[in-house]
mmCIF file of C-alpha atoms in Angstrom:
data_model
loop_
_atom_site.group_PDB
_atom_site.id
_atom_site.type_symbol
_atom_site.label_atom_id
_atom_site.label_comp_id
_atom_site.label_asym_id
_atom_site.label_seq_id
_atom_site.Cartn_x
_atom_site.Cartn_y
_atom_site.Cartn_z
ATOM 1 C CA MET A 29 120.563 218.910 -52.605
ATOM 2 C CA GLN A 30 121.127 221.984 -54.770
ATOM 3 C CA THR A 31 118.899 224.987 -55.268
ATOM 4 C CA THR A 32 118.202 226.433 -58.707
ATOM 5 C CA SER A 33 117.379 229.850 -60.140
ATOM 6 C CA LEU A 34 113.643 229.026 -60.206
ATOM 7 C CA PRO A 35 112.038 229.217 -56.738
ATOM 8 C CA GLY A 36 110.839 225.837 -55.508
ATOM 9 C CA VAL A 37 112.769 223.799 -58.082
ATOM 10 C CA LEU A 38 115.215 221.501 -56.279
ATOM 11 C CA MET A 39 117.990 219.259 -57.579
ATOM 12 C CA PHE A 40 118.705 216.198 -55.437
ATOM 13 C CA VAL A 41 122.213 214.863 -56.071
ATOM 14 C CA PRO A 42 122.763 211.301 -54.825
ATOM 15 C CA ASP A 43 126.168 209.807 -54.142
ATOM 16 C CA PRO A 44 126.284 206.522 -56.088
ATOM 17 C CA VAL A 45 128.627 203.842 -54.823
ATOM 18 C CA ARG A 46 130.653 202.575 -57.780
ATOM 19 C CA ASP A 47 132.905 199.537 -57.951
ATOM 20 C CA ASP A 48 133.957 196.826 -60.423
ATOM 21 C CA ARG A 49 130.446 195.364 -60.407
ATOM 22 C CA GLY A 50 128.820 198.652 -61.469
ATOM 23 C CA PHE A 51 127.014 200.969 -59.076
ATOM 24 C CA PHE A 52 124.373 201.269 -56.385
ATOM 25 C CA THR A 53 122.357 204.439 -55.838
ATOM 26 C CA ARG A 54 119.259 205.511 -53.980
ATOM 27 C CA THR A 55 116.410 206.537 -56.285
ATOM 28 C CA PHE A 56 114.240 208.062 -53.543
ATOM 29 C CA ASP A 57 114.858 209.002 -49.938
ATOM 30 C CA ALA A 58 111.809 210.032 -47.891
ATOM 31 C CA VAL A 59 113.955 211.535 -45.139
ATOM 32 C CA ALA A 60 115.921 213.704 -47.589
ATOM 33 C CA ALA A 61 112.691 214.802 -49.274
ATOM 34 C CA ALA A 62 111.146 215.781 -45.931
ATOM 35 C CA GLU A 63 114.301 217.662 -44.893
ATOM 36 C CA HIS A 64 113.754 219.906 -47.928
ATOM 37 C CA GLY A 65 110.067 220.558 -47.368
ATOM 38 C CA LEU A 66 108.521 217.818 -49.504
ATOM 39 C CA ASP A 67 105.929 215.403 -48.154
ATOM 40 C CA PRO A 68 107.173 211.962 -49.246
ATOM 41 C CA ALA A 69 103.678 210.485 -48.834
ATOM 42 C CA ALA A 70 102.293 213.030 -51.321
ATOM 43 C CA PHE A 71 103.871 211.207 -54.266
ATOM 44 C CA ILE A 72 101.138 208.825 -55.388
ATOM 45 C CA GLN A 73 102.152 207.746 -58.885
ATOM 46 C CA ASP A 74 105.353 206.588 -60.563
ATOM 47 C CA SER A 75 105.579 206.735 -64.360
ATOM 48 C CA GLN A 76 108.281 206.125 -66.943
ATOM 49 C CA SER A 77 108.818 207.102 -70.569
ATOM 50 C CA ARG A 78 111.307 205.800 -73.111
ATOM 51 C CA SER A 79 112.219 207.970 -76.090
ATOM 52 C CA ASN A 80 114.739 207.953 -78.914
ATOM 53 C CA GLN A 81 117.505 210.473 -79.609
ATOM 54 C CA GLY A 82 116.249 213.885 -80.683
ATOM 55 C CA VAL A 83 112.699 213.310 -79.429
ATOM 56 C CA VAL A 84 111.181 216.266 -77.581
ATOM 57 C CA ARG A 85 108.452 215.705 -74.994
ATOM 58 C CA GLY A 86 106.785 218.846 -73.724
ATOM 59 C CA LEU A 87 106.446 221.538 -72.652
ATOM 60 C CA HIS A 88 103.723 220.099 -70.401
ATOM 61 C CA GLY A 89 101.928 221.340 -67.317
ATOM 62 C CA ARG A 90 98.618 221.190 -65.481
ATOM 63 C CA ARG A 91 95.801 223.688 -64.909
ATOM 64 C CA GLY A 92 94.278 224.141 -61.479
ATOM 65 C CA ARG A 93 96.474 223.069 -58.586
ATOM 66 C CA GLY A 94 99.138 221.816 -61.004
ATOM 67 C CA GLU A 95 101.287 218.894 -59.984
ATOM 68 C CA GLY A 96 104.590 218.435 -58.251
ATOM 69 C CA LYS A 97 106.925 215.861 -59.696
ATOM 70 C CA LEU A 98 110.308 214.364 -59.044
ATOM 71 C CA VAL A 99 112.024 213.554 -62.344
ATOM 72 C CA ARG A 100 115.140 211.509 -63.081
ATOM 73 C CA CYS A 101 116.748 209.838 -66.075
ATOM 74 C CA SER A 102 117.377 206.187 -65.248
ATOM 75 C CA SER A 103 119.063 205.316 -68.548
ATOM 76 C CA GLY A 104 120.679 207.584 -71.129
ATOM 77 C CA ALA A 105 120.677 211.387 -70.940
ATOM 78 C CA VAL A 106 118.200 214.204 -71.492
ATOM 79 C CA HIS A 107 118.305 217.981 -71.878
ATOM 80 C CA ASP A 108 115.620 218.863 -69.329
ATOM 81 C CA VAL A 109 113.809 222.220 -69.324
ATOM 82 C CA VAL A 110 111.601 223.788 -66.652
ATOM 83 C CA VAL A 111 109.616 226.972 -67.355
ATOM 84 C CA ASP A 112 108.063 229.008 -64.544
ATOM 85 C CA ALA A 113 104.382 229.381 -65.511
ATOM 86 C CA ARG A 114 103.132 230.510 -62.081
ATOM 87 C CA PRO A 115 101.364 233.838 -62.735
ATOM 88 C CA GLU A 116 102.331 235.245 -59.311
ATOM 89 C CA SER A 117 106.011 234.327 -59.618
ATOM 90 C CA PRO A 118 108.649 237.019 -60.194
ATOM 91 C CA MET A 119 110.369 234.434 -62.424
ATOM 92 C CA PHE A 120 107.258 233.972 -64.635
ATOM 93 C CA GLY A 121 108.329 233.057 -68.161
ATOM 94 C CA ARG A 122 111.910 232.227 -67.237
ATOM 95 C CA HIS A 123 113.358 228.796 -67.814
ATOM 96 C CA GLU A 124 116.254 226.754 -66.564
ATOM 97 C CA VAL A 125 117.995 223.846 -68.249
ATOM 98 C CA PHE A 126 119.404 220.725 -66.587
ATOM 99 C CA VAL A 127 121.112 217.590 -67.855
ATOM 100 C CA LEU A 128 119.677 214.468 -66.275
ATOM 101 C CA ASP A 129 121.536 211.239 -66.965
ATOM 102 C CA ASP A 130 122.414 207.745 -65.806
ATOM 103 C CA ARG A 131 125.859 208.828 -64.654
ATOM 104 C CA GLU A 132 125.066 211.432 -61.980
ATOM 105 C CA PHE A 133 121.492 210.222 -61.216
ATOM 106 C CA ARG A 134 120.296 213.699 -60.276
ATOM 107 C CA HIS A 135 116.629 214.031 -59.335
ATOM 108 C CA LEU A 136 114.845 217.240 -60.257
ATOM 109 C CA TYR A 137 111.888 218.329 -58.138
ATOM 110 C CA ILE A 138 109.489 220.477 -60.182
ATOM 111 C CA PRO A 139 106.800 222.199 -58.099
ATOM 112 C CA PRO A 140 103.225 222.798 -59.262
ATOM 113 C CA GLY A 141 102.778 225.590 -61.793
ATOM 114 C CA MET A 142 105.795 224.802 -63.934
ATOM 115 C CA LEU A 143 106.016 223.607 -67.513
ATOM 116 C CA HIS A 144 108.363 220.698 -68.127
ATOM 117 C CA GLY A 145 109.916 219.169 -71.210
ATOM 118 C CA PHE A 146 113.012 217.362 -72.360
ATOM 119 C CA GLN A 147 114.991 216.272 -75.396
ATOM 120 C CA VAL A 148 116.812 212.943 -75.549
ATOM 121 C CA LEU A 149 120.572 213.320 -76.027
ATOM 122 C CA THR A 150 121.564 209.658 -76.254
ATOM 123 C CA VAL A 151 120.449 206.817 -78.563
ATOM 124 C CA TRP A 152 117.492 206.429 -76.199
ATOM 125 C CA ALA A 153 116.633 207.425 -72.657
ATOM 126 C CA ASP A 154 114.271 206.363 -69.890
ATOM 127 C CA VAL A 155 112.798 209.172 -67.797
ATOM 128 C CA CYS A 156 111.070 208.353 -64.509
ATOM 129 C CA TYR A 157 108.510 210.595 -62.831
ATOM 130 C CA ARG A 158 107.212 210.508 -59.262
ATOM 131 C CA ILE A 159 103.987 212.564 -59.292
ATOM 132 C CA ASP A 160 101.867 213.954 -56.459
ATOM 133 C CA ARG A 161 98.412 213.891 -58.137
ATOM 134 C CA PRO A 162 96.377 211.478 -60.222
ATOM 135 C CA HIS A 163 96.381 212.344 -63.911
ATOM 136 C CA ASP A 164 93.317 214.250 -65.133
ATOM 137 C CA PRO A 165 93.570 214.803 -68.910
ATOM 138 C CA SER A 166 91.146 217.755 -68.706
ATOM 139 C CA GLU A 167 93.819 219.704 -66.766
ATOM 140 C CA ASP A 168 96.661 219.092 -69.255
ATOM 141 C CA ILE A 169 98.290 222.083 -70.900
ATOM 142 C CA ALA A 170 101.050 222.195 -73.469
ATOM 143 C CA VAL A 171 103.152 225.061 -74.834
ATOM 144 C CA ARG A 172 105.277 224.874 -77.978
ATOM 145 C CA HIS A 173 108.818 223.765 -77.235
ATOM 146 C CA ASP A 174 110.147 226.244 -79.822
ATOM 147 C CA ASP A 175 108.078 229.297 -78.920
ATOM 148 C CA PRO A 176 110.400 232.259 -79.632
ATOM 149 C CA SER A 177 109.069 234.155 -76.587
ATOM 150 C CA LEU A 178 110.659 231.552 -74.311
ATOM 151 C CA GLY A 179 114.017 231.448 -76.105
ATOM 152 C CA ILE A 180 114.760 227.830 -75.234
ATOM 153 C CA ARG A 181 117.754 226.423 -77.094
ATOM 154 C CA TRP A 182 117.422 222.728 -77.842
ATOM 155 C CA PRO A 183 120.768 221.009 -78.471
ATOM 156 C CA LEU A 184 119.746 218.635 -81.290
ATOM 157 C CA PRO A 185 117.449 218.768 -84.295
ATOM 158 C CA VAL A 186 114.012 217.514 -83.256
ATOM 159 C CA THR A 187 113.508 214.022 -84.704
ATOM 160 C CA MET A 188 109.975 213.393 -83.443
ATOM 161 C CA MET A 189 107.230 214.672 -81.173
ATOM 162 C CA SER A 190 103.618 213.843 -80.486
ATOM 163 C CA GLU A 191 100.686 215.354 -82.385
ATOM 164 C CA ARG A 192 99.670 217.046 -79.152
ATOM 165 C CA ASP A 193 103.063 218.725 -78.821
ATOM 166 C CA ARG A 194 103.140 219.771 -82.482
ATOM 167 C CA GLY A 195 99.766 221.472 -81.982
ATOM 168 C CA ALA A 196 100.590 223.002 -78.587
ATOM 169 C CA ALA A 197 99.567 226.525 -77.669
ATOM 170 C CA SER A 198 101.917 229.478 -77.811
ATOM 171 C CA TRP A 199 103.364 231.077 -74.691
ATOM 172 C CA PHE A 200 101.228 234.144 -75.503
ATOM 173 C CA GLU A 201 98.065 232.018 -75.430
ATOM 174 C CA LEU A 202 99.025 230.575 -72.055
ATOM 175 C CA CYS A 203 99.710 234.083 -70.725
ATOM 176 C CA LEU A 204 96.218 235.156 -71.781
ATOM 177 C CA GLU A 205 94.719 232.088 -70.099
ATOM 178 C CA VAL A 206 96.434 232.746 -66.759
ATOM 179 C CA GLY A 207 95.840 236.494 -66.834
ATOM 180 C CA ARG A 208 99.378 237.746 -67.474
#
């Protein structure tokens, strides 16, 4: 496990066993999660997305209690971004970038109150999410991936994104909403 510059964000680094057949790796370890303060039983939903190269998904978050999620890339590679959107955090508005891929199999724990997004670096990529709350669309929030206030550098030209993401709020609008 590695810590990051954003409080509460954790990077779990498995140790895949590789041989001539391929590899074997653990995709979740309840004991390791508990050792680092996470309740393994709290994760109630697993989801997966598949996207093509250049696609950006995000920046997404949740109002209210937010949601914690454990994210990994099971196939391909993504440029993964986490933005601290917790109004009380001294790191509010700061972001950190990670590469998640099918070579290192790192798992990124993103605590509630963060915005999350990624861009696909390979021909396509599968991203898997282990989430600690049921989805409630009324709590969804989205901030523009290219908002200049955040200064996020995306490595590739954006090839596609959803209508929702194209029409996402600005960082300024989110700041007004959360009282910052």
